Every structure is written in C-alpha cells, then in structure tokens.
Amino acid sequence: MKTLIVNSGSSSIKYQLIDVTSFDVLQSGEAAQIGFPGSYIRSKSKTRMKHINVALPDHEAGIRMVLSGLLDPDIGVIKSLDEIGAVGHRIVHGGKYFDGPAIVDDDVLDKIKKLIKLAPLHNDAAAKGIEACMHQMQGIPQVVSFDTAFHMTIPPEHHTYALPYEYYTDYDVRKYGFHGISHDYVSRRVAALMGRRRESMRIVSCHLGNGGSICAIKKGKSFDTSMGFTPLDGIMMGTRCGSIDPAIIPFIMEEKDLTPQEMDAILNRESGLLGVSGISNDIREIDEARYSGNYRADLALKMYAESVRRYIGAFAFEMGGCDALTITAGIGQNSAMMRRMILEHMEGFGIVCDWEANANVGAKDCAISTEGSPIQVYVIHTNEEYIIAKDCERLCAKPEEIAFDKDPLKEPAKDFDTSKGIPFIEE
Ligand code: AMP
C-alpha cells in the first residue's frame, strides 16, 4: 500500500509518499510560502529533484501542486491517485478526544477545528490541509495521527494542575503533552534494538529539537511528559522558556505594560536558548560563541543541559527506575557536546557512557552507554512518518496488503544494525 503523509503548517505543506510494505520513501517534497509572495513547490524522488516557482494562495492550491508533483511525468512516481491507499495527516492537538489515530469524518474534522483555540497555528493549518485533500482525493481515506494521543494514558495525578478543579472540568485545562508520535516511535525502536518487549520496560525518551520534550514511558505507555497544556512547558527550548515560576508572567506584564498576546510571543519566540544567549536558538552558534568566552552562551548551554537532567531524574524516580534512556531530534541526534553535558557524571545514577561512541554517532541508531551500564542510553533517529504510515495501514489496508505482523516489535526496521546481533523478540 502507498501512503501519502502530509504535514500542514501555517505556510507550508511537507509530504512523503511511502510504500508501507517496504517502508521506502518514493517521493517527498514541500509546498512552501503558501499565502506569501515567492511561493514554490519542491519535489524529490529517488533520483531527481524539481523546483517550480508557483503562486500558492492557499492550502487548496498547495495540495493541488503536491498531487500534480506526484503525477508529474518528469518526477512523479505514480500514474493515478488511485494508487494511494490512504493519506496520513500529522495533527498536533487531539485534545481529550483522541487517544489514537482516526479516519476523518465530519465529527473528527469538527473536533480538530474545535481544538484550534488550544493550538491556533497548528490545528487550523492541519484542518485546511485535510479539507483540501478531501476535495481533491475523493474516495481516498484520510487518517489523522495526533501528537497528543500517545499521552492520553498519563494518569490524573500527573496530568492535573494544582489549580481550582473547575478549570479542569469546565475548560479542559490539563497536561496534554506533545511529540507523542516521536516518543512512541523512539520507544518502540529502542525496545527492538535491545531485544526486549516495550511493555516490560521503563524508558525516558528525550526529544531534543528546537522544541523539546521528555517523556516517561512505563510498560509501553506514556506515564508523564514535560510539555503540558501547551508546548511551552517543560525543558528550556530554542526560543521557548519551558517551566518558569508562573508569577513572573503577571509581574513582567505589569512592569512592561504588555498585552497577553505580547507576553505569549515573548515566552514562545524570544526566550529559551535565544533569550538567554542573546545569540541564536541554534546550539551550534551558541557553542561557537562559548568558545570565544561569551558568558551568556556558556550559561544558556549549561541551563539547557540542567533542564533536561532535571526531567530525566524526576521521570526515572516517578517510574521507580529506568531501563533505557533515548535521545533524538536535531540536538539529540547531532550534538555530541550537548549529549555529554547532559549525561556526564551520572555513573552513581546508573548511566555509564562510552564517550568514544558518543563522539562517533552517525546516521545509524546506536548505544552510547557501555555494555554494563545499568541504564542503557541510545541515540535514535526519530521517524514520525513511520508511525503515521503504520496508523494508515492499520486503519485502511486490506488484510492482503499488510506486509508484517501488526506487532511493531516484530517488524524489522530498515536500518536495523545487524552488526550488534540484537534479535527481535519473537513471542
Ligand atoms: P529540530 O527541531 O529537531 O529540527 O532541531 C533543530 C535544532 O537542532 C537546531 O536549532 C540546532 O540547535 C540543532 N542541530 C541541528 N543540526 C545540528 C548539528 N549538525 N549539530 C548540532 N546541533 C544541530
């Protein structure tokens, strides 16, 4: 079965056409600058790339160009849209309504729209992307996979805020958590690499990108996570503050005479690594400045590492221990320096790293802890499209189209590192 994975942002639509059987990415690309001058579509197949400057006034036009790219005689990999078995949409907020993927119908679409007030940029764009696909791909099922769904298993003592209880019952103010698709993938993957059942493990998963979150995964289910009602809470991020004393907010609003919208923009876009360093949200640039003796650059990196360490410790404690720690996303996959700042001097806690392995992480998933380390540490390359494609397969494929047994623990991953000789568990 071929699945089209769509990630609609406010001004862009990223896509991948995936053969779910081989898990091959057949074609990928992006419609960018939607609604702005200079819009274009870029498509990439295995051997070719094509860039077209084209007016994209809205998401409807963006999806039309994505589909014509898939059918394009130069670069397209399909002859008819009927070859697409399902379209999978990544949705940031599923609120309290969704604890798993769903096939889109009027009710599902209504709920996604209802949640626009909780995720204004993300859910609005996603709804537009879904509607455009529904118009232009009639008869092809549209599947939605939510970033929040994985976290619906978080127990009330972790997802309720210490506020008047009516805010929970009347306004749905609770911890939702995000990056769930990534935490789900990474935890499945590490269990497979360790030859264990995820259901028997306690995993702390660190998704460290420009946005970042930590997740406690106990017996295969999200047990706690660092992001909350919105993606602003938790660890320090590229431009987001993460958790701070909430009393700072009214204090600064009064001092600087700010509106709620202005304050929100400061917390989301002018804080975090950027706010403290005053240099950038990108740790590569901050690291460079640190080497030339910049105090704020050094402080920002130390604060970032500490905020991650704090959650690792808290979540391991909450779960009564930890078997595996995983690190993923832009910072996690690429920065040996930051991984070392986070994990150094943790032997007493059960984390014994192999610093040479840490310095030599490449494109493959690998362990960076020693063989005897009580807590195994893995760098995993996250693959959210895999989970979405699997959701599509599970909900839409005919039985004869399903390539592997549905239990993901038994699925050989594409880049499975056989040199380690780690078997997949057969039950
Ligand atoms: P993401 O949101 O997952 O794409 O992560 C983006 C962030 O990852 C950037 O802002 C950088 O801080 C970091 N990053 C990306 N590539 C590298 C790299 N090669 N080395 C170190 N950090 C990187």
Tab-separated table of C-alpha atoms in Angstrom, residues 21-354:
chain	number	residue	atom	x	y	z
A	21	THR	CA	5.292	-2.650	2.544
A	22	SER	CA	8.979	-1.838	2.040
A	23	PHE	CA	8.823	1.399	4.012
A	24	ASP	CA	10.529	3.103	1.099
A	25	VAL	CA	10.102	6.869	0.690
A	26	LEU	CA	9.161	7.040	-3.007
A	27	GLN	CA	8.824	10.803	-3.257
A	28	SER	CA	8.926	13.722	-0.877
A	29	GLY	CA	8.743	17.474	-1.041
A	30	GLU	CA	7.286	20.685	0.168
A	31	ALA	CA	4.869	23.399	-0.907
A	32	ALA	CA	6.350	26.484	0.756
A	33	GLN	CA	5.465	30.143	1.372
A	34	ILE	CA	1.745	29.419	1.000
A	35	GLY	CA	-0.156	32.707	1.058
A	36	PHE	CA	3.051	34.730	0.572
A	37	PRO	CA	4.979	36.056	-2.398
A	38	GLY	CA	7.772	33.733	-3.558
A	39	SER	CA	5.817	30.507	-3.039
A	40	TYR	CA	7.154	27.359	-4.644
A	41	ILE	CA	6.873	23.596	-4.745
A	42	ARG	CA	9.843	21.292	-4.465
A	43	SER	CA	9.627	17.563	-5.191
A	44	LYS	CA	12.269	14.899	-4.787
A	45	SER	CA	12.152	11.317	-5.995
A	46	LYS	CA	14.976	8.818	-5.502
A	47	THR	CA	16.921	10.122	-8.469
A	48	ARG	CA	15.625	13.583	-9.309
A	49	MET	CA	14.606	16.895	-7.855
A	50	LYS	CA	12.274	19.540	-9.267
A	51	HIS	CA	11.642	23.092	-8.101
A	52	ILE	CA	8.775	25.176	-9.509
A	53	ASN	CA	8.018	28.764	-8.527
A	54	VAL	CA	4.238	28.963	-8.486
A	55	ALA	CA	1.569	31.101	-6.836
A	56	LEU	CA	0.118	29.214	-3.857
A	57	PRO	CA	-2.623	31.444	-2.436
A	58	ASP	CA	-3.920	28.804	-0.003
A	59	HIS	CA	-3.661	25.182	1.177
A	60	GLU	CA	-6.080	24.072	-1.546
A	61	ALA	CA	-3.549	25.276	-4.147
A	62	GLY	CA	-0.673	23.736	-2.154
A	63	ILE	CA	-2.274	20.278	-2.128
A	64	ARG	CA	-3.172	20.610	-5.836
A	65	MET	CA	0.519	21.187	-6.641
A	66	VAL	CA	1.646	18.340	-4.349
A	67	LEU	CA	-0.678	15.964	-6.196
A	68	SER	CA	0.375	17.206	-9.612
A	69	GLY	CA	4.012	16.676	-8.498
A	70	LEU	CA	3.212	13.041	-7.670
A	71	LEU	CA	1.723	12.606	-11.165
A	72	ASP	CA	4.356	14.755	-12.933
A	73	PRO	CA	5.795	12.943	-15.988
A	74	ASP	CA	9.363	14.070	-15.090
A	75	ILE	CA	9.499	13.283	-11.416
A	76	GLY	CA	6.212	11.714	-10.322
A	77	VAL	CA	6.197	8.134	-9.083
A	78	ILE	CA	2.517	7.283	-9.614
A	79	LYS	CA	0.278	7.255	-12.685
A	80	SER	CA	-3.030	7.740	-10.894
A	81	LEU	CA	-4.129	8.978	-7.483
A	82	ASP	CA	-5.969	5.651	-7.094
A	83	GLU	CA	-2.570	4.121	-6.276
A	84	ILE	CA	-2.674	5.962	-2.936
A	85	GLY	CA	-4.345	3.753	-0.334
A	86	ALA	CA	-4.603	6.417	2.382
A	87	VAL	CA	-3.452	9.902	3.331
A	88	GLY	CA	-1.996	10.304	6.825
A	89	HIS	CA	-2.079	13.745	8.430
A	90	ARG	CA	0.055	14.707	11.399
A	91	ILE	CA	-2.065	16.730	13.831
A	92	VAL	CA	-0.568	18.495	16.817
A	93	HIS	CA	-3.607	18.645	19.098
A	94	GLY	CA	-6.194	15.935	19.604
A	95	GLY	CA	-7.280	17.330	22.987
A	96	LYS	CA	-9.217	14.952	25.223
A	97	TYR	CA	-11.000	13.470	22.213
A	98	PHE	CA	-8.371	11.240	20.637
A	99	ASP	CA	-6.268	8.521	22.240
A	100	GLY	CA	-5.238	7.069	18.888
A	101	PRO	CA	-5.430	7.666	15.135
A	102	ALA	CA	-8.773	8.061	13.386
A	103	ILE	CA	-10.258	8.055	9.900
A	104	VAL	CA	-11.552	11.535	9.146
A	105	ASP	CA	-15.306	12.065	9.039
A	106	ASP	CA	-17.386	15.171	9.822
A	107	ASP	CA	-17.208	14.544	13.565
A	108	VAL	CA	-13.403	14.089	13.565
A	109	LEU	CA	-12.914	17.221	11.462
A	110	ASP	CA	-15.239	19.208	13.773
A	111	LYS	CA	-13.205	18.162	16.808
A	112	ILE	CA	-9.924	19.121	15.150
A	113	LYS	CA	-11.447	22.531	14.405
A	114	LYS	CA	-12.810	22.844	17.942
A	115	LEU	CA	-9.238	22.431	19.187
A	116	ILE	CA	-7.965	25.371	17.118
A	117	LYS	CA	-8.312	27.502	20.255
A	118	LEU	CA	-5.734	25.268	22.007
A	119	ALA	CA	-3.314	25.083	19.051
A	120	PRO	CA	-4.224	28.061	16.863
A	121	LEU	CA	-1.456	27.825	14.267
A	122	HIS	CA	-1.145	24.054	14.051
A	123	ASN	CA	-4.710	22.744	14.072
A	124	ASP	CA	-6.026	25.467	11.781
A	125	ALA	CA	-3.395	24.627	9.141
A	126	ALA	CA	-3.979	20.893	9.591
A	127	ALA	CA	-7.739	21.297	9.105
A	128	LYS	CA	-7.116	23.247	5.893
A	129	GLY	CA	-4.770	20.505	4.644
A	130	ILE	CA	-7.332	17.790	5.412
A	131	GLU	CA	-10.151	19.682	3.701
A	132	ALA	CA	-8.018	20.266	0.605
A	133	CYS	CA	-7.155	16.543	0.425
A	134	MET	CA	-10.809	15.576	0.914
A	135	HIS	CA	-11.850	17.800	-2.016
A	136	GLN	CA	-9.115	16.656	-4.329
A	137	MET	CA	-8.811	12.975	-3.397
A	138	GLN	CA	-12.402	11.886	-3.053
A	139	GLY	CA	-12.816	8.257	-2.015
A	140	ILE	CA	-9.301	8.003	-0.545
A	141	PRO	CA	-9.425	7.667	3.255
A	142	GLN	CA	-7.860	10.473	5.274
A	143	VAL	CA	-6.250	9.346	8.532
A	144	VAL	CA	-5.205	11.626	11.386
A	145	SER	CA	-2.404	10.821	13.862
A	146	PHE	CA	-2.142	13.105	16.870
A	147	ASP	CA	0.913	14.312	18.787
A	148	THR	CA	-1.150	14.308	21.959
A	149	ALA	CA	-2.783	10.861	21.589
A	150	PHE	CA	0.164	8.860	22.968
A	151	HIS	CA	-0.036	10.884	26.195
A	152	MET	CA	-3.700	10.139	26.918
A	153	THR	CA	-2.509	7.315	29.189
A	154	ILE	CA	-0.843	9.790	31.586
A	155	PRO	CA	-2.599	9.266	34.934
A	156	PRO	CA	-4.617	12.097	36.567
A	157	GLU	CA	-2.015	12.672	39.281
A	158	HIS	CA	0.392	13.666	36.507
A	159	HIS	CA	-1.984	15.399	34.114
A	160	THR	CA	-3.970	17.562	36.544
A	161	TYR	CA	-2.699	21.030	37.512
A	162	ALA	CA	-2.908	22.299	41.079
A	163	LEU	CA	-5.466	24.928	40.077
A	164	PRO	CA	-9.163	25.195	41.004
A	165	TYR	CA	-10.582	21.865	39.808
A	166	GLU	CA	-13.271	23.624	37.715
A	167	TYR	CA	-10.584	24.727	35.252
A	168	TYR	CA	-10.093	21.046	34.505
A	169	THR	CA	-13.765	20.144	34.281
A	170	ASP	CA	-15.043	23.338	32.619
A	171	TYR	CA	-12.118	24.422	30.430
A	172	ASP	CA	-10.188	21.186	29.834
A	173	VAL	CA	-7.078	22.744	31.372
A	174	ARG	CA	-4.781	19.735	31.885
A	175	LYS	CA	-1.485	18.372	30.696
A	176	TYR	CA	-1.817	17.097	27.114
A	177	GLY	CA	1.819	16.639	26.139
A	178	PHE	CA	3.232	16.745	22.614
A	179	HIS	CA	5.806	14.966	20.391
A	180	GLY	CA	3.833	11.797	21.182
A	181	ILE	CA	4.350	10.326	17.707
A	182	SER	CA	8.117	10.699	18.104
A	183	HIS	CA	8.198	9.337	21.678
A	184	ASP	CA	6.107	6.381	20.524
A	185	TYR	CA	8.472	5.596	17.629
A	186	VAL	CA	11.664	6.008	19.638
A	187	SER	CA	10.454	3.815	22.483
A	188	ARG	CA	9.378	1.063	20.071
A	189	ARG	CA	12.712	1.308	18.332
A	190	VAL	CA	14.866	1.121	21.455
A	191	ALA	CA	12.916	-1.869	22.736
A	192	ALA	CA	13.502	-3.591	19.387
A	193	LEU	CA	17.207	-2.736	19.431
A	194	MET	CA	17.567	-4.076	22.972
A	195	GLY	CA	15.615	-7.214	22.082
A	196	ARG	CA	13.038	-6.505	24.753
A	197	ARG	CA	9.298	-6.016	24.900
A	198	ARG	CA	8.466	-2.351	25.374
A	199	GLU	CA	5.686	-3.454	27.723
A	200	SER	CA	8.311	-4.702	30.169
A	201	MET	CA	10.418	-1.542	30.162
A	202	ARG	CA	10.756	1.870	31.773
A	203	ILE	CA	12.074	4.318	29.208
A	204	VAL	CA	12.925	8.008	29.473
A	205	SER	CA	12.702	9.461	25.964
A	206	CYS	CA	14.337	12.838	25.261
A	207	HIS	CA	13.157	14.602	22.107
A	208	LEU	CA	15.635	17.467	21.847
A	209	GLY	CA	14.975	19.642	18.809
A	210	ASN	CA	14.220	23.336	18.513
A	211	GLY	CA	11.159	22.368	20.518
A	212	GLY	CA	11.833	19.629	23.018
A	213	SER	CA	10.172	17.348	25.486
A	214	ILE	CA	10.995	14.470	27.796
A	215	CYS	CA	8.635	11.538	28.233
A	216	ALA	CA	8.432	8.809	30.852
A	217	ILE	CA	7.227	5.617	29.141
A	218	LYS	CA	6.268	2.863	31.536
A	219	LYS	CA	5.223	-0.535	30.197
A	220	GLY	CA	4.828	0.906	26.707
A	221	LYS	CA	2.561	3.774	27.765
A	222	SER	CA	3.220	7.448	28.320
A	223	PHE	CA	3.319	7.933	32.083
A	224	ASP	CA	4.396	11.567	32.227
A	225	THR	CA	5.811	14.200	29.926
A	226	SER	CA	7.434	17.592	30.268
A	227	MET	CA	5.205	19.583	27.902
A	228	GLY	CA	1.827	20.474	29.315
A	229	PHE	CA	-1.377	22.246	28.345
A	230	THR	CA	0.699	23.771	25.537
A	231	PRO	CA	4.171	23.036	24.105
A	232	LEU	CA	5.571	25.923	26.178
A	233	ASP	CA	6.066	23.949	29.372
A	234	GLY	CA	8.940	21.677	30.337
A	235	ILE	CA	12.583	21.902	29.338
A	236	MET	CA	14.258	25.038	28.057
A	237	MET	CA	13.919	25.128	24.238
A	238	GLY	CA	15.267	27.038	21.237
A	239	THR	CA	13.002	30.050	21.746
A	240	ARG	CA	10.545	28.809	24.421
A	241	CYS	CA	11.130	29.315	28.113
A	242	GLY	CA	9.941	25.936	29.398
A	243	SER	CA	8.790	25.831	33.007
A	244	ILE	CA	9.236	29.034	34.954
A	245	ASP	CA	7.612	30.469	38.064
A	246	PRO	CA	4.141	31.481	36.735
A	247	ALA	CA	4.173	34.613	38.928
A	248	ILE	CA	6.865	36.054	36.631
A	249	ILE	CA	4.254	36.455	33.895
A	250	PRO	CA	1.866	38.965	35.547
A	251	PHE	CA	4.890	40.714	37.071
A	252	ILE	CA	6.546	41.358	33.675
A	253	MET	CA	3.204	42.179	32.036
A	254	GLU	CA	2.632	44.947	34.588
A	255	GLU	CA	6.208	46.203	34.550
A	256	LYS	CA	6.355	46.403	30.748
A	257	ASP	CA	2.654	47.077	30.141
A	258	LEU	CA	2.257	44.067	27.864
A	259	THR	CA	-0.881	42.502	26.437
A	260	PRO	CA	-1.410	38.723	26.860
A	261	GLN	CA	-0.543	38.268	23.163
A	262	GLU	CA	2.724	40.210	23.550
A	263	MET	CA	3.657	38.204	26.645
A	264	ASP	CA	2.806	34.954	24.877
A	265	ALA	CA	5.076	35.919	21.954
A	266	ILE	CA	7.965	36.656	24.347
A	267	LEU	CA	7.594	33.305	26.121
A	268	ASN	CA	7.297	31.361	22.854
A	269	ARG	CA	9.586	33.195	20.466
A	270	GLU	CA	12.081	35.320	22.389
A	271	SER	CA	13.029	33.107	25.321
A	272	GLY	CA	14.873	29.810	25.761
A	273	LEU	CA	18.368	29.436	24.298
A	274	LEU	CA	17.829	32.563	22.202
A	275	GLY	CA	16.630	34.684	25.101
A	276	VAL	CA	19.415	33.721	27.494
A	277	SER	CA	22.301	33.677	24.995
A	278	GLY	CA	21.114	36.697	23.008
A	279	ILE	CA	22.790	34.985	20.040
A	280	SER	CA	20.634	32.302	18.461
A	281	ASN	CA	18.243	29.438	19.093
A	282	ASP	CA	20.739	27.114	17.373
A	283	ILE	CA	23.154	25.431	19.754
A	284	ARG	CA	25.866	25.329	17.050
A	285	GLU	CA	26.064	29.122	17.016
A	286	ILE	CA	25.860	29.363	20.793
A	287	ASP	CA	28.643	26.797	21.167
A	288	GLU	CA	30.864	28.806	18.829
A	289	ALA	CA	30.308	31.938	20.924
A	290	ARG	CA	31.047	29.998	24.104
A	291	TYR	CA	34.477	29.121	22.774
A	292	SER	CA	35.248	32.793	22.356
A	293	GLY	CA	34.435	33.329	26.036
A	294	ASN	CA	30.836	34.551	25.837
A	295	TYR	CA	29.346	34.211	29.351
A	296	ARG	CA	25.695	34.150	28.266
A	297	ALA	CA	26.382	31.481	25.639
A	298	ASP	CA	28.016	29.293	28.283
A	299	LEU	CA	25.168	29.951	30.723
A	300	ALA	CA	22.485	29.106	28.116
A	301	LEU	CA	24.080	25.740	27.293
A	302	LYS	CA	24.520	24.853	30.979
A	303	MET	CA	20.905	25.803	31.704
A	304	TYR	CA	19.686	23.689	28.778
A	305	ALA	CA	21.599	20.612	29.941
A	306	GLU	CA	20.404	21.102	33.524
A	307	SER	CA	16.771	21.413	32.497
A	308	VAL	CA	16.986	18.096	30.613
A	309	ARG	CA	18.813	16.386	33.507
A	310	ARG	CA	16.153	17.563	35.951
A	311	TYR	CA	13.396	15.814	33.988
A	312	ILE	CA	15.403	12.641	33.425
A	313	GLY	CA	15.910	12.356	37.178
A	314	ALA	CA	12.312	13.195	38.001
A	315	PHE	CA	10.867	10.740	35.490
A	316	ALA	CA	13.197	7.871	36.424
A	317	PHE	CA	12.117	8.434	40.028
A	318	GLU	CA	8.416	8.572	39.091
A	319	MET	CA	8.701	5.224	37.298
A	320	GLY	CA	10.671	3.637	40.153
A	321	GLY	CA	13.685	3.204	37.875
A	322	CYS	CA	14.758	3.318	34.275
A	323	ASP	CA	15.998	0.646	31.840
A	324	ALA	CA	16.726	2.805	28.835
A	325	LEU	CA	17.276	6.451	28.051
A	326	THR	CA	16.806	7.597	24.458
A	327	ILE	CA	17.917	10.810	22.807
A	328	THR	CA	16.544	12.048	19.494
A	329	ALA	CA	15.779	15.051	17.202
A	330	GLY	CA	18.035	17.843	15.888
A	331	ILE	CA	20.062	18.492	19.043
A	332	GLY	CA	19.842	14.952	20.395
A	333	GLN	CA	20.931	13.256	17.179
A	334	ASN	CA	23.636	15.724	16.205
A	335	SER	CA	25.263	17.307	19.228
A	336	ALA	CA	27.796	15.058	20.957
A	337	MET	CA	28.709	18.077	23.066
A	338	MET	CA	25.182	18.518	24.459
A	339	ARG	CA	24.683	14.781	24.994
A	340	ARG	CA	27.882	14.778	27.023
A	341	MET	CA	26.851	17.842	29.051
A	342	ILE	CA	23.581	16.077	29.916
A	343	LEU	CA	24.973	12.635	30.697
A	344	GLU	CA	28.357	13.304	32.276
A	345	HIS	CA	28.991	12.286	35.895
A	346	MET	CA	25.852	10.145	36.106
A	347	GLU	CA	27.604	6.868	36.969
A	348	GLY	CA	26.171	6.981	40.502
A	349	PHE	CA	22.709	7.131	38.942
A	350	GLY	CA	23.357	4.128	36.696
A	351	ILE	CA	24.327	5.843	33.464
A	352	VAL	CA	27.796	4.865	32.269
A	353	CYS	CA	28.542	6.376	28.873
A	354	ASP	CA	31.057	5.330	26.254
